[in-house]
Amino acid sequence: MKKIILGIGIILSIILGLTYWSVATTPKNLGTRQISGMGDIERINFRQHDSIVMAANTLYEGTDLKELMQGEQYRDAWAMPIKVPIVFLDTLFGGMKVIEEGGGKQTHSLKLMSANGIIHTLRSIVKDPEPLIPEVAKTLGLENIIIDGISAQHPYAAIVVAALAEQADILSTHPKIVFVPKQPLLDKFNDKYGNRMFLLEYETEGKSTWIGFDDLTEIMDTEDLQEFKRDNPDKISIDQGALVKARLFDLLIGDWDRHAKQWGWAIQKNGNSYNAIPLPCDRDNAFFNLEGVIPTIIANKKFHPKVQSFRSEVEFLSGLVGPFDVYFLKNVPESVFIGQAENLQKLMTNEVITRAFQVWPRQIYDLDGDEIISKIISRRENLIEYAKQFKKILDERELLAEPLVGSEDLKLNEELIKCFDCLTFDSRP
């Protein structure tokens, strides 16, 4: 028995030693902003160029030990230089003005308004995980595990997801990769946002004219939608089919992070009633690729059931069905789930999926394209079964007893906290 305990102790000591050695190779900052062939970034006159060649972040380049302990992830994609267009706010879309800095735990974002009043957002591709690092990790000197974990996100997932969504008839915010130099219009935000790579996309609030649907009145967030429902319980409903399709699409692309604050709603007027069409946003965790000894232990489904690596099959669907789904989809019939799964299978052909990935720079496609495409196709083949499981899990879940994420401060009655349709159902005679 003593030998067994001693052996376990030695193994744990080795793992701990390798862990500290591995994380020590990750710098404790947001990484570099190296631009290929252009010298000192602070001395470049970007007005003389229309594009640059740069990597998203060289922070995650790793040794063989790091790849063993912390996973290969998408390190090569983060470090691969690509051609990126340069944008200046005074000429972009007829001229933009900065409205405010956005929220978010990892993503630095800046809201902009174009000359026609449409709101856009600059979202940093490089993430800042500092707010997510628990004090115990800092105390043990293991905070770099969290920092390095961002390498499991694909830096360019969002733009290919938008291309796929277009083919699936699902709304998106149309993100584009851009480089924003330091410039007068950034003013006090220059140090934080100047000379960086971003996703430029439409915001999930404000005017809806960019969407192109008839009779749209505005775009609102989930909290505003709930307040609209509270004040007009029989006048607004959500497009259940569109939301079911969007959630099944999330399964195809492995996007496990879909809480209430990551959805906007395009409001469509139909006579005296309104239809809320879902507008998904924030695709940072699509194609999430979690590997290595340490991440596999940390992300065990017993502790973090929704944090799942993108594989050829959905391995733990129960962990992907969250409060958002219960709130909006609890009362949707199984036939809608099956119908939307069949719809997606018809729309997302092999040719369509492959063509969507052409939005990636060639060098990025060569790194990751074929493997990700293969996994999407495999998941598509099982989509009807996933849809049935999704509905079964929803049927087993209780209605909510607490507000959705982001809705904690809203003055909602008990019925509207439970689910979006509960107020309507419970108010009927």
Short mmCIF file of C-alpha atoms in Angstrom, two decimals, residues 82-85 125 154-167 172 174-178 197 199 249 253 283 287 351-366 368-370 372-373 376:
data_model
loop_
_atom_site.label_atom_id
_atom_site.label_comp_id
_atom_site.label_asym_id
_atom_site.label_seq_id
_atom_site.Cartn_x
_atom_site.Cartn_y
_atom_site.Cartn_z
CA ILE A 82 -2.08 37.09 -42.92
CA LYS A 83 -2.94 40.10 -45.09
CA VAL A 84 -5.31 42.48 -43.29
CA PRO A 85 -6.97 45.64 -44.70
CA ILE A 125 -9.33 39.29 -31.88
CA HIS A 154 -9.72 29.92 -33.50
CA PRO A 155 -8.80 33.56 -34.19
CA TYR A 156 -10.73 33.63 -37.47
CA ALA A 157 -13.72 31.41 -36.63
CA ALA A 158 -16.21 34.28 -36.74
CA ILE A 159 -15.79 35.14 -40.41
CA VAL A 160 -16.29 31.60 -41.66
CA VAL A 161 -19.24 31.09 -39.29
CA ALA A 162 -20.86 34.15 -40.87
CA ALA A 163 -20.36 32.63 -44.32
CA LEU A 164 -21.89 29.35 -43.16
CA ALA A 165 -24.80 31.18 -41.48
CA GLU A 166 -25.60 33.00 -44.71
CA GLN A 167 -25.97 29.68 -46.49
CA SER A 172 -25.21 37.15 -38.48
CA HIS A 174 -21.14 40.04 -40.83
CA PRO A 175 -17.72 40.30 -39.14
CA LYS A 176 -14.67 41.37 -41.19
CA ILE A 177 -11.01 41.30 -40.15
CA VAL A 178 -9.45 44.78 -40.09
CA MET A 197 -6.37 43.75 -35.31
CA LEU A 199 -13.36 42.08 -36.09
CA PHE A 249 -26.48 25.35 -36.23
CA ILE A 253 -20.04 24.48 -35.50
CA ARG A 283 -18.60 33.48 -32.26
CA PHE A 287 -14.61 25.21 -33.53
CA GLU A 351 -20.12 21.89 -51.41
CA VAL A 352 -21.74 24.73 -49.46
CA ILE A 353 -19.69 24.02 -46.34
CA THR A 354 -16.43 23.82 -48.27
CA ARG A 355 -17.16 27.01 -50.22
CA ALA A 356 -17.84 28.96 -47.01
CA PHE A 357 -14.29 28.31 -45.83
CA GLN A 358 -12.88 30.14 -48.84
CA VAL A 359 -13.29 33.37 -46.87
CA TRP A 360 -10.24 32.32 -44.88
CA PRO A 361 -6.78 33.31 -46.11
CA ARG A 362 -5.23 30.37 -47.93
CA GLN A 363 -2.56 29.78 -45.31
CA ILE A 364 -5.20 29.55 -42.56
CA TYR A 365 -7.34 27.18 -44.60
CA ASP A 366 -4.31 24.96 -45.22
CA ASP A 368 -7.27 23.95 -40.24
CA GLY A 369 -9.84 24.00 -43.04
CA ASP A 370 -10.08 20.37 -44.11
CA ILE A 372 -12.97 21.41 -39.44
CA ILE A 373 -15.00 20.81 -42.60
CA ILE A 376 -19.05 19.73 -39.56
#
